[in-house]
Coordinates of C-alpha atoms (C1' of nucleotides) in Angstrom, one line a residue:
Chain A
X28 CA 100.3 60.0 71.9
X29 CA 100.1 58.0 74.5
X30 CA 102.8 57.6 77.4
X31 CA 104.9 54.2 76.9
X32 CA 106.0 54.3 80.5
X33 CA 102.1 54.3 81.5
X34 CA 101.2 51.7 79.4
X35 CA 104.6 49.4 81.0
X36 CA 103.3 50.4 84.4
X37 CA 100.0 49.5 83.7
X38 CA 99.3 47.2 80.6
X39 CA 96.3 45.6 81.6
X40 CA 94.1 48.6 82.6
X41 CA 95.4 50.3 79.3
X42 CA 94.5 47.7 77.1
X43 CA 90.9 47.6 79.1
X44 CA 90.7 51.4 78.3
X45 CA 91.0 51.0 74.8
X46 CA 88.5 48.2 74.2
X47 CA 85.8 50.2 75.6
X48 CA 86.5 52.5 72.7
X49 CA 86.5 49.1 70.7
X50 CA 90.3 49.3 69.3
X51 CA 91.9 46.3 69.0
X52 CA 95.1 47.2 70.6
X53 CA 98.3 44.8 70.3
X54 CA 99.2 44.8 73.8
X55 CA 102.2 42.0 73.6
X56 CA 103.5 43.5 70.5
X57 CA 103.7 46.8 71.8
X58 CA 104.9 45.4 75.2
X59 CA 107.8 43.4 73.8
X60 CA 109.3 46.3 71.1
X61 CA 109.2 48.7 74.2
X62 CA 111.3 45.5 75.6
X63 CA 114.0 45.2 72.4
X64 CA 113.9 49.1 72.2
X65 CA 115.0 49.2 75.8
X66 CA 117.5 46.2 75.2
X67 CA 119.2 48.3 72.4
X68 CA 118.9 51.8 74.2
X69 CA 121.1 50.3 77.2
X70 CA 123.4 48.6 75.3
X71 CA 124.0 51.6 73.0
X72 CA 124.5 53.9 76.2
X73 CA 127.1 51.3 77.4
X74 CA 129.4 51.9 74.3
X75 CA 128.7 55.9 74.4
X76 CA 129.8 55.4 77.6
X77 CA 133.4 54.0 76.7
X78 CA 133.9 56.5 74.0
X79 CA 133.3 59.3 76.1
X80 CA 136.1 57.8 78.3
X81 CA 138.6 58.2 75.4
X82 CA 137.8 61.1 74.2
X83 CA 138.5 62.7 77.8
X84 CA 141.6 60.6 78.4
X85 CA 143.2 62.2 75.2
X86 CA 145.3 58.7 75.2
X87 CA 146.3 58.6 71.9
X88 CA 146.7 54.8 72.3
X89 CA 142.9 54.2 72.5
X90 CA 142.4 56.5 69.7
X91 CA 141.7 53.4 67.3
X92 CA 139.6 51.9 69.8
X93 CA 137.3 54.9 69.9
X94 CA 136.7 54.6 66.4
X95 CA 135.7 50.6 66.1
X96 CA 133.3 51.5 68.5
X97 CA 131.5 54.5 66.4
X98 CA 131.2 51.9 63.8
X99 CA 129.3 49.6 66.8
X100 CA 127.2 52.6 68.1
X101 CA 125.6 53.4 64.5
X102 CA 125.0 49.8 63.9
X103 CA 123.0 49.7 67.0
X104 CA 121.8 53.1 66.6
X105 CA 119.9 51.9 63.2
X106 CA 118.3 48.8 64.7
X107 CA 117.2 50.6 68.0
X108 CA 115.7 53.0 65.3
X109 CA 114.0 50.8 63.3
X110 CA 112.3 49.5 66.4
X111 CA 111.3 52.7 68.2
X112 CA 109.4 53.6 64.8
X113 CA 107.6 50.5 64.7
X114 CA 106.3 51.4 68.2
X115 CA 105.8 54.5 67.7
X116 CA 104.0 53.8 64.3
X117 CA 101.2 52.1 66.8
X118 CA 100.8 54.1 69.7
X119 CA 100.5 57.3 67.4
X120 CA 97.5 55.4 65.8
X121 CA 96.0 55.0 68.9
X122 CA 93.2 57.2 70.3
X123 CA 92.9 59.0 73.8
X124 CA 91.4 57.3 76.6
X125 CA 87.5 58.1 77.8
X126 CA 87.0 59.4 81.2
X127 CA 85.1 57.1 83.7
X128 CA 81.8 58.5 83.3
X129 CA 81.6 58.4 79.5
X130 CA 79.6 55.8 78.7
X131 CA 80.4 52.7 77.1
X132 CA 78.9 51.7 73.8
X133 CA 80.1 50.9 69.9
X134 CA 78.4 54.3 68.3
X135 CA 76.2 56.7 68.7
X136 CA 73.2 54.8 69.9
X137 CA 74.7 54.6 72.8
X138 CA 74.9 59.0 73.6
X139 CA 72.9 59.7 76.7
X140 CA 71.0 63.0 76.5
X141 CA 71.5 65.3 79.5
X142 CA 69.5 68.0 79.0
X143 CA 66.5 69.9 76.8
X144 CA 66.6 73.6 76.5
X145 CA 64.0 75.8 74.6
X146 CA 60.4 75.1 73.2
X147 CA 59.6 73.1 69.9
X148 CA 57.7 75.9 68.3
X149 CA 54.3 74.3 66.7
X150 CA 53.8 75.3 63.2
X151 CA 50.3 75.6 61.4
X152 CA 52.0 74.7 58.6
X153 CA 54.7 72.1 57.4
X154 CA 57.7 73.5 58.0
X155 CA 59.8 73.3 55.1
X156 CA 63.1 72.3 54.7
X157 CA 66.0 75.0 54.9
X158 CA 67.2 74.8 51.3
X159 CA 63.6 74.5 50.0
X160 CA 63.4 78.1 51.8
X161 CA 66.7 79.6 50.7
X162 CA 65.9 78.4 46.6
X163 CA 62.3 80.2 46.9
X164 CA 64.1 82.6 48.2
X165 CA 66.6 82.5 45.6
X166 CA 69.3 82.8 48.0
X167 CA 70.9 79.4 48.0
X168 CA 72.0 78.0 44.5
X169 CA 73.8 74.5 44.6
X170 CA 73.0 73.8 41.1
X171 CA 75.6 77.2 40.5
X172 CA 78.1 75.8 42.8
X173 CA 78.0 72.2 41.0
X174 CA 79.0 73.9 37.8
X175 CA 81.3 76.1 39.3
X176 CA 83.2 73.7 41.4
X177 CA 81.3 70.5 42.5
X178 CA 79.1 68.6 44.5
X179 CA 78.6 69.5 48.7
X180 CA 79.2 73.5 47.7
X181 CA 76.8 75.6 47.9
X182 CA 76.3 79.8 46.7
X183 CA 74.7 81.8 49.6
X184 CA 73.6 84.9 48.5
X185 CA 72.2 88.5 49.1
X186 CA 70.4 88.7 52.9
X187 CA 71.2 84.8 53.2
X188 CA 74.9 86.0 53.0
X189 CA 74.4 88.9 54.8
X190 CA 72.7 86.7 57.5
X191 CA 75.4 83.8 57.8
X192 CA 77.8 86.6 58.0
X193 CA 76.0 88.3 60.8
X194 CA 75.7 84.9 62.5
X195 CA 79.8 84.8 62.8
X196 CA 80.2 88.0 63.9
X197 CA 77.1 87.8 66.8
X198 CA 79.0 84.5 67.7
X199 CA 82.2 85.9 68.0
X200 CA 81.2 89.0 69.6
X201 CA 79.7 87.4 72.6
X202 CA 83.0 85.0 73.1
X203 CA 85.1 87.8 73.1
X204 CA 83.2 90.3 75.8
X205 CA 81.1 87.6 77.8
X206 CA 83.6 85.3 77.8
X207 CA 87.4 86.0 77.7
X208 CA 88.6 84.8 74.4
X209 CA 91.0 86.3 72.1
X210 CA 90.2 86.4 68.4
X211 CA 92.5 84.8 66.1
X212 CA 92.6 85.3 62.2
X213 CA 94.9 82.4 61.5
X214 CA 96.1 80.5 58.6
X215 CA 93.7 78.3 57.0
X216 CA 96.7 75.7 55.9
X217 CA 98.6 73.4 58.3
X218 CA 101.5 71.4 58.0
X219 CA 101.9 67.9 57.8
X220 CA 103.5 68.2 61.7
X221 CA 100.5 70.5 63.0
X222 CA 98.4 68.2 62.0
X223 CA 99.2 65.3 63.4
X224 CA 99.6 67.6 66.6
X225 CA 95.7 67.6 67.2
X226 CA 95.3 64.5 65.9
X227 CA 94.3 64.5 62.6
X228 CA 97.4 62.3 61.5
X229 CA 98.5 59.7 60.2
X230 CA 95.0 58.3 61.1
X231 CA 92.8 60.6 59.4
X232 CA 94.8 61.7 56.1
X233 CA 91.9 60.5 54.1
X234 CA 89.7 62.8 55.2
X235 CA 91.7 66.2 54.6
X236 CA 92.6 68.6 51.9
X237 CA 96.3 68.2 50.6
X238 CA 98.2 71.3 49.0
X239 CA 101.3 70.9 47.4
X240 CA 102.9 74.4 47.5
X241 CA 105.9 73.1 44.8
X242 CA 107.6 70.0 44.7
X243 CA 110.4 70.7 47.1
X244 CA 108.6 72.0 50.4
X245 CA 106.4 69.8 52.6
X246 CA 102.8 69.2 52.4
X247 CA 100.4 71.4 53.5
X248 CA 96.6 70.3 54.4
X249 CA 93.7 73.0 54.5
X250 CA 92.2 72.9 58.1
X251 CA 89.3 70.7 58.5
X252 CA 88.4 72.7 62.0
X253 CA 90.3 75.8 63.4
X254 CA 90.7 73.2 66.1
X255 CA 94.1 72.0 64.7
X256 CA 95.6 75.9 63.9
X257 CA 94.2 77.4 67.3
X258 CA 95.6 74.3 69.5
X259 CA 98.9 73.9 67.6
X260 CA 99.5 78.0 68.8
X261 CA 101.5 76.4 71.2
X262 CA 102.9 73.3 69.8
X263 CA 106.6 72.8 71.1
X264 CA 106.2 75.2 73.9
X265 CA 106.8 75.6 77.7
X266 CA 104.4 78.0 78.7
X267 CA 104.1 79.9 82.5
X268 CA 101.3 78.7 85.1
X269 CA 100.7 82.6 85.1
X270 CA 99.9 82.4 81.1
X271 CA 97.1 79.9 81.8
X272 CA 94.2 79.3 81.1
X273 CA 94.5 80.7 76.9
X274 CA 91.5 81.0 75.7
X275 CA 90.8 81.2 71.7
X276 CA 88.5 82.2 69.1
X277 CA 88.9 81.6 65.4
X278 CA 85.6 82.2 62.8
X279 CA 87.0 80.3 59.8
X280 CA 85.8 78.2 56.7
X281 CA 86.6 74.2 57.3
X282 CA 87.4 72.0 54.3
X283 CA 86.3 68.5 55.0
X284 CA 86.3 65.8 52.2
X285 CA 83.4 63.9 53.8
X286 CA 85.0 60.6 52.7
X287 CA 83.1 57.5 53.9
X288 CA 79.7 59.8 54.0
X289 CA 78.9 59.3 50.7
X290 CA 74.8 59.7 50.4
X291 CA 74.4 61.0 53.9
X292 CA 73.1 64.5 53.6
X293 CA 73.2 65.3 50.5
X294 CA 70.3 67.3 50.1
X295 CA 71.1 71.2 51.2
X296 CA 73.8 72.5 53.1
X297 CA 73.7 70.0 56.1
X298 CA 77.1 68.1 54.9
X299 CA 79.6 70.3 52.7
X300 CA 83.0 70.3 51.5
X301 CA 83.4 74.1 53.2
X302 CA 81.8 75.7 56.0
X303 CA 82.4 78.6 58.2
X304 CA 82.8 77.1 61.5
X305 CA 83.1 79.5 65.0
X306 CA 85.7 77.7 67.4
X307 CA 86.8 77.8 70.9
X308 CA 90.0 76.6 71.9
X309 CA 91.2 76.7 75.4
X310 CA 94.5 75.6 77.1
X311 CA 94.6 75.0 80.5
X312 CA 96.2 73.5 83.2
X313 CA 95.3 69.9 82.7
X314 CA 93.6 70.1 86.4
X315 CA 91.1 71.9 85.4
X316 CA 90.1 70.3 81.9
X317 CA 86.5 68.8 83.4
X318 CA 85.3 72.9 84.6
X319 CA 87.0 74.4 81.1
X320 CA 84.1 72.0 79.6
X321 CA 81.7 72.7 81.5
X322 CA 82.2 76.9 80.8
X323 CA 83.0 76.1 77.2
X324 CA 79.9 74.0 76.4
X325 CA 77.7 76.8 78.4
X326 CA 79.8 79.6 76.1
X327 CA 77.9 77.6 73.1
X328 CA 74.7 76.7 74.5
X329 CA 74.4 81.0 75.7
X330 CA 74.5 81.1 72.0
X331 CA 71.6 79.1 71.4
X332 CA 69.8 80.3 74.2
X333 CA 70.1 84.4 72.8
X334 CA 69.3 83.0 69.0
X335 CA 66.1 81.4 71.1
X336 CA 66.8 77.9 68.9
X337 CA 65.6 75.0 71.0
X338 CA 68.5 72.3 71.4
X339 CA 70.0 69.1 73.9
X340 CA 73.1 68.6 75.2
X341 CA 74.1 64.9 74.8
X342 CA 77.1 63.2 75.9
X343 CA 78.9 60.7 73.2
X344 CA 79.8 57.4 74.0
X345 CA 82.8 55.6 73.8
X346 CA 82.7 54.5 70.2
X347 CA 81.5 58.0 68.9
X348 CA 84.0 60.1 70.2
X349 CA 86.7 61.5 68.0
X350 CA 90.5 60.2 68.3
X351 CA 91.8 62.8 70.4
X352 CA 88.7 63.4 73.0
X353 CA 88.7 61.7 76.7
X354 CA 85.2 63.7 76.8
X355 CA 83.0 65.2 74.6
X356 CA 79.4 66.9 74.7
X357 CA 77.9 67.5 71.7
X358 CA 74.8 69.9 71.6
X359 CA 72.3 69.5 69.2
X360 CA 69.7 72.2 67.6
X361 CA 65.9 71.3 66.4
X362 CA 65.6 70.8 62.7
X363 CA 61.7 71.1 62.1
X364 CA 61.6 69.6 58.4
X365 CA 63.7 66.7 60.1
X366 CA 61.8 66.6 62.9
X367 CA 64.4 65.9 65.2
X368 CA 67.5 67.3 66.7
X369 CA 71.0 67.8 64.6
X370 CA 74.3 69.0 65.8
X371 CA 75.5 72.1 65.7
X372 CA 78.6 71.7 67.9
X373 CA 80.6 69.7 70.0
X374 CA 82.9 70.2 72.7
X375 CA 85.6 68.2 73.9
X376 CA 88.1 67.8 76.3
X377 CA 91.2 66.2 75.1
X378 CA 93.3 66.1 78.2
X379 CA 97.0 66.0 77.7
X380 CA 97.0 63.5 74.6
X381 CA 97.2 66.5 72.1
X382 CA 99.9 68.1 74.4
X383 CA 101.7 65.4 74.1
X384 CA 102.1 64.8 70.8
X385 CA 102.7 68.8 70.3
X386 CA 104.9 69.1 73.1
X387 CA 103.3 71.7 74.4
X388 CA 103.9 72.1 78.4
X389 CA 104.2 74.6 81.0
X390 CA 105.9 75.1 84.3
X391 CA 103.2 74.9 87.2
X392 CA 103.5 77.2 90.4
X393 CA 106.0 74.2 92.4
X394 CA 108.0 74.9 89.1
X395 CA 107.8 71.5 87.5
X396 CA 107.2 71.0 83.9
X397 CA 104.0 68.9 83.0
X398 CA 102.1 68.8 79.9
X399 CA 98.7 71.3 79.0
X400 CA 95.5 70.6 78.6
X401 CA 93.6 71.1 75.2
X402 CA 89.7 71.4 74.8
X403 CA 87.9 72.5 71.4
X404 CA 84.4 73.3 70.7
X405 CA 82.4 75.1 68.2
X406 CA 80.6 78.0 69.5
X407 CA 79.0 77.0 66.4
X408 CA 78.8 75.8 62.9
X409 CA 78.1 78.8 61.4
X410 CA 76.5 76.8 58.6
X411 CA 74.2 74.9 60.8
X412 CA 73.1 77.7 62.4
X413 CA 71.8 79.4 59.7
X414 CA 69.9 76.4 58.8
X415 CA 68.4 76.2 62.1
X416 CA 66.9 80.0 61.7
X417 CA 65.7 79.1 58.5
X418 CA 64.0 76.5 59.3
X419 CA 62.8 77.9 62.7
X420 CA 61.7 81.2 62.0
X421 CA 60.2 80.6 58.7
X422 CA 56.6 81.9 58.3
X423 CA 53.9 80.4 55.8
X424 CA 54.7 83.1 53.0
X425 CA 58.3 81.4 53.1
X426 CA 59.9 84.6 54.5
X427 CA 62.6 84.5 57.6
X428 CA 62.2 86.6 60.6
X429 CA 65.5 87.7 61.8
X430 CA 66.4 86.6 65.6
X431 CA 66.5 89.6 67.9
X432 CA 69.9 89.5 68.8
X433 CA 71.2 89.3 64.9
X434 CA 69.2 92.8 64.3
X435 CA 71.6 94.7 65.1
X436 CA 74.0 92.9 62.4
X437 CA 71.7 93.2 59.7
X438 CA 70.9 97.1 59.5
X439 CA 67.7 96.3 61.9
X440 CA 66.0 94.4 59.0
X441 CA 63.0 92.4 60.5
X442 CA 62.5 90.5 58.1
X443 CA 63.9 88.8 55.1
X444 CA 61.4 88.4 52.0
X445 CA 62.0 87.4 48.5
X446 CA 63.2 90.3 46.1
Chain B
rG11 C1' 113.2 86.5 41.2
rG12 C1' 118.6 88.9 42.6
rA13 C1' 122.1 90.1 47.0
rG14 C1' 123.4 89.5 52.0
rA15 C1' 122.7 88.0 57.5
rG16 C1' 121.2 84.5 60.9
rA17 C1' 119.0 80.0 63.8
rU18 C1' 122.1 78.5 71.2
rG19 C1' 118.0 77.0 77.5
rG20 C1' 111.0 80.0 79.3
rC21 C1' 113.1 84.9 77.0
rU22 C1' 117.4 88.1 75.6
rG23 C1' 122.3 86.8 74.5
rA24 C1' 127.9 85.0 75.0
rG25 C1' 130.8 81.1 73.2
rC26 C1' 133.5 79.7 67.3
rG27 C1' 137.8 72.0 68.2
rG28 C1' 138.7 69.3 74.5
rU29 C1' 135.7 69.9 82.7
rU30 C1' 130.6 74.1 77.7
rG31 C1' 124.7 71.3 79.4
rA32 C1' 126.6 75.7 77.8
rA33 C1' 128.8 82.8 80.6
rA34 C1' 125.7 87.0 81.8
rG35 C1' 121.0 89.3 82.3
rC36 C1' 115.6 88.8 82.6
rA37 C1' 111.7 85.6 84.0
rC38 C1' 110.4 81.7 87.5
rC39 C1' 110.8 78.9 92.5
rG40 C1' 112.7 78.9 97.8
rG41 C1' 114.8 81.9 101.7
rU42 C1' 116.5 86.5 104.6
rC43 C1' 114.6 91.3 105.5
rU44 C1' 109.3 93.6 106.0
rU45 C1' 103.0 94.4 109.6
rG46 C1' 102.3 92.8 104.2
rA47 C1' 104.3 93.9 99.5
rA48 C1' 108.2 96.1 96.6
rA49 C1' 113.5 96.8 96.6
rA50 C1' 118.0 94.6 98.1
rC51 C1' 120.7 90.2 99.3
rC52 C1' 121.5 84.6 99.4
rG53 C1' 120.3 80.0 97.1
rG54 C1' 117.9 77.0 93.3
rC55 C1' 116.3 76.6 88.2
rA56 C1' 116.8 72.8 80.6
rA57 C1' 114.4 68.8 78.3
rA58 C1' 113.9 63.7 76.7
rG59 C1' 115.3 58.8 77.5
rG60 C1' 117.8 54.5 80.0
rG61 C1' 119.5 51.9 84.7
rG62 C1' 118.5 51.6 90.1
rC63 C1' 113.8 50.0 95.8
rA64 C1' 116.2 54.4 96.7
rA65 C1' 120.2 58.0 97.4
rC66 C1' 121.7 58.4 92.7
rU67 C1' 123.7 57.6 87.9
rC68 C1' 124.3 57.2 82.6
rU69 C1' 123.1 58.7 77.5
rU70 C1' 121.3 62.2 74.0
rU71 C1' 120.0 67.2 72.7
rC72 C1' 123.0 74.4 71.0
rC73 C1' 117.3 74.4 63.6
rU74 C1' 117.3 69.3 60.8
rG75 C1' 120.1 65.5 58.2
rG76 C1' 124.9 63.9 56.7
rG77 C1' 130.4 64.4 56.9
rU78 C1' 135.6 65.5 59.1
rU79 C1' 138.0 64.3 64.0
rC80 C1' 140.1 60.2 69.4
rG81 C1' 136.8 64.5 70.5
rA82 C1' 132.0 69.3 67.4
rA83 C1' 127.4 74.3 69.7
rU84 C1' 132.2 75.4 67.4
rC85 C1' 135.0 73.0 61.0
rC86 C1' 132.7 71.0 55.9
rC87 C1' 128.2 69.6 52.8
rA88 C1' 122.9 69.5 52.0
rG89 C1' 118.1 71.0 53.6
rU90 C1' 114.4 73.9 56.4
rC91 C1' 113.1 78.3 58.5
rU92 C1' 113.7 83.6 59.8
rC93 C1' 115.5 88.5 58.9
rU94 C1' 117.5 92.8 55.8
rC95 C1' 118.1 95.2 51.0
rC96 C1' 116.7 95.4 45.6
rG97 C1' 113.0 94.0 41.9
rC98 C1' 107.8 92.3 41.0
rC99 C1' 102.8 92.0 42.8
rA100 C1' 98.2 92.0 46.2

RNA sequence: GGAGAGAUGGCUGAGCGGUUGAAAGCACCGGUCUUGAAAACCGGCAAAGGGGCAACUCUUUCCUGGGUUCGAAUCCCAGUCUCUCCGCCA
C-alpha cells in the first residue's frame, strides 16, 4: 500500500505515476479524506490530551469532567474511523508504481524484447502440438480429469509424470546448490490477511480459491503462486541487516480460477486450474532490489539454458505488469506447434509495496527501521516446462528424448516411447 | 472431542489498578581499551500516527474486540492463536 505521506508530499507526480499504468486514480478525493482524517486525528489527540491531565491530577473534582470527555473522544473516534477506511479502502486498491525505465504502454503490445537465447531447432516434420504427443502417448488424459473433476485439469501419467516430477526436482536442485536458496515445503492455504499481504487482495478475490474450514474461523484461499506463502514468511516482522538477503524456494501446485480467460487456451495443458509451479522468493534490502532481479531472472534463464530450450527475455510494460510489480521480466520459451514464444516465467521486483502492506521491515547497519524489499519469480512453471520438452524434443515416431541434464532423474532413460 | 496453561519490545522474560512505554538479560548501534579483533567497561536502542521550518512535542499501542474505572499490560466478558495432557486418526 502505498505511503499517504508520499502521495501529500507529492500528489502530482503520484497521480502521473499511476496513469502510466492507466488507473484512474482520485487524486482530490484521496487528497481531501487524508485532510478530514487529519482534522479528526488532531482534534481527538487534543481531548486525550485533557483526560490524561485528570487522570494524573487524581483531582477528584474533575473526575466527571474526564468522563464527558470519553463520551467526546469515541464519538470522534468513530467518524475519524469511518474516514481512514474509506481512504484506506482506495489506496489498498491501488497498484505499485513502475520504475523509470519500464516502458509505457496499455498491454502487452507494448513488452520490449531484450534478448534471444538458444537455436529454433528446424524440424523435418510438423511438430505437433504437446498434448497431441502426450494422448499418442497415452500419457495425458483430460477427457479422465473432466469426468473426475472438470474442465482445465489434466491426468499426467506414467514417464510423463515421472518426467514433470523430474523437472521440479532438476529445478530445485540447481536453486539450492548454484544459487543460495532455502527450500520451503509450505502450506498450500493462506489467509484472508496473507493474502492481501502480496497483493492478491481485495483486488484480485475473483480470481482465487476460497476454503471455508467451518463456519466460525476465517477464510482461507488455496495459493494461486507460492509467491504469496514464501513472501508472507515474514509478514509483521523486523528482521536484522545481517539476516539479509533471504532467499527462497518453494515447488508447489498453484490453484488459479482463470476467471476472465474463458476460451484462451483451452486446448492442452497451457492454461489450468492447477499446476506445479517452482518459485523464487527473495527478501532484500530494498537497495538492492534492481541486482536481486537481475541474479534471479539469470537463476531461471540457467534453467533454460541446461534444459537447452531456446527462449527471450522481455520486459512488460506498464499496463501488463501485475498489481504489486515496479519491474517485471518475463522470459518466454519456444512453442514449435505455436510457432512462437510463450511464457514460462516471470520475475518481478516489487520494491517495498508488499512490505508495506505486510509490515515486514528490518533494522539496517545505522540501526534505523525501514521496510524490505520483495521480488518473486518462477524458476519455472513446471507445467510449461514440460510442454516445452515435449514439443521440442519430439521425434517423427512421436517419442520424447529426455534433456541431458533430467537423465539422471529419470533412471538414465533416453528415451520415452509409447508402452 | 475432553481437561488444563498461556499470549508483554528484534529475542528471552519481569510486572498483576496510578511517573510502566514497560525491570533484567541477550541481540543491535556508538565509544573507551587494543596493532586489529575478542573480552571488559561506558553510553544509546520499540513502533505507528499527529503538530512544528526546526529544536522538539503530543497521541495511540503489552494477541484482537468490547466492558468496569477519574485512571488498565494489570480487573470482567467475548473471540483468535499457541502450548501441555487424555482420547481418536493419518
Amino acid at each position: 500500500m502505498h505511503n499517504i505521506k508520499d502521495i501529500r508530499e507529492n500528489p502530482q507526480e503520484f497521480k502521473k505515476n499511476l496513469e502510466d499504468r492507466f488507473v484512474d486514480i482520485k487524486l482530490e478525493k484521496i487528497l481531501s479524506l487524508d485532510e478530514t482524517n487529519r482534522k479528526f486525528i488532531l482534534s481527538k489527540e487534543t481531548l486525550e490530551k485533557q483526560k490524561k491531565d485528570i487522570s494524573k491530577s487524581k483531582d477528584p473534582k474533575l473526575f466527571s469532567k474526564s468522563k464527558e470527555i470519553s463520551e467526546q473522544i469515541s464519538k470522534l473516534a468513530a467518524d475519524q474511523l469511518k474516514i481512514k477506511n474509506e481512504l484506506d479502502d482506495i489506496l489498498k486498491s491501488l497498484p505499485n508504481v513502475a520504475l523509470k525505465d519500464v516502458p509505457i504502454g496499455k498491454d502487452e503490445k507494448f513488452n520490449k524484447e531484450i534478448s534471444k537465447t538458444g537455436e529454433i531447432k528446424k524440424f523435418s516434420f510438423k511438430p505437433k502440438s504437446h498434448y497431441e504427443i502426450g494422448e499418442k502417448l497415452k500419457m495425458f488424459d483430460f477427457d479422465l480429469a473432466t469426468k473426475t473433476t472438470g474442465s482445465r485439469f489434466v491426468f499426467v501419467k506414467g514417464k510423463l509424470a515421472q518426467l514433470e516430477r523430474a523437472i521440479s526436482n532438476f529445478m530445485i536442485d540447481s536453486h539450492i546448490t548454484n544459487n543460495g536458496y532455502e527450500e520451503i515445503s509450505p502450506p498450500l492455504m493462506a489467509s484472508d490477511d496473507t493474502m492481501y499481504g502480496t497483493g492478491q487482495l481485495p483486488k484480485f478475490e475473483n480470481d482465487q480459491f476460497e476454503i471455508k474450514l467451518d463456519e466460525d474461523s476465517g477464510r482461507k484461499f488455496l495459493i494461486p503462486t507460492a509467491e504469496v506463502i514464501l513472501t508472507n514468511m515474514v509478514k509483521n516482522q523486523i528482521l536484522n541487516y545481517k539476516n539479509l538477503p533471504i532467499r527462497l524456494v518453494a515447488s508447489t501446485p498453484c490453484f488459479r480460477k482463470e476467471a476472465g480467460s474463458y476460451g484462451k487456451d483451452t486446448r492442452g495443458m497451457i492454461r489450468q486450474h492447477q499446476f506445479y509451479k517452482v518459485e523464487l522468493v527473495s527478501i532484500v534490502d530494498p537497495i538492492n532490489c534492481l541486482n536481486e532481479l537481475e541474479r534471479m531472472t539469470n537463476c531461471a534463464t540457467k534453467i533454460l539454458d541446461d534444459l537447452k530450450l531456446p527462449y527471450r527475455k522481455i520486459i512488460l510494460s506498464t499496463g501488463d505488469m501485475g498489481f504489486s510489480a515496479e519491474k517485471t521480466y518475463d522470459i518466454e520459451v519456444w512453442i514449435p506447434s505455436e510457432n512462437k514464444y510463450r511464457e514460462i516465467s516471470s520475475c518481478s521486483s516489487c520494491g517495498t509495496f508488499q512490505a508495506k502492506r505486510m509490515k515486514s521491515r528490518f533494522k539496517n547497519e545505522a540501526n534505523e527501521t525501514k521496510f524490505v524489499g520483495t521480488l518473486n519469480g518462477s524458476g519455472l512453471a513446471v507445467g510449461r516446462t514440460l510442454i516445452a520438452i515435449l514439443e521440442n524434443y519430439q521425434n517423427e515416431d512421436g517419442s520424447i528424448d529426455v534433456p541431458e541434464v533430467l537423465k539422471p532423474y529419470m533412471n538414465n532413460l533416453n528415451k520415452i516411447t509409447s508402452n
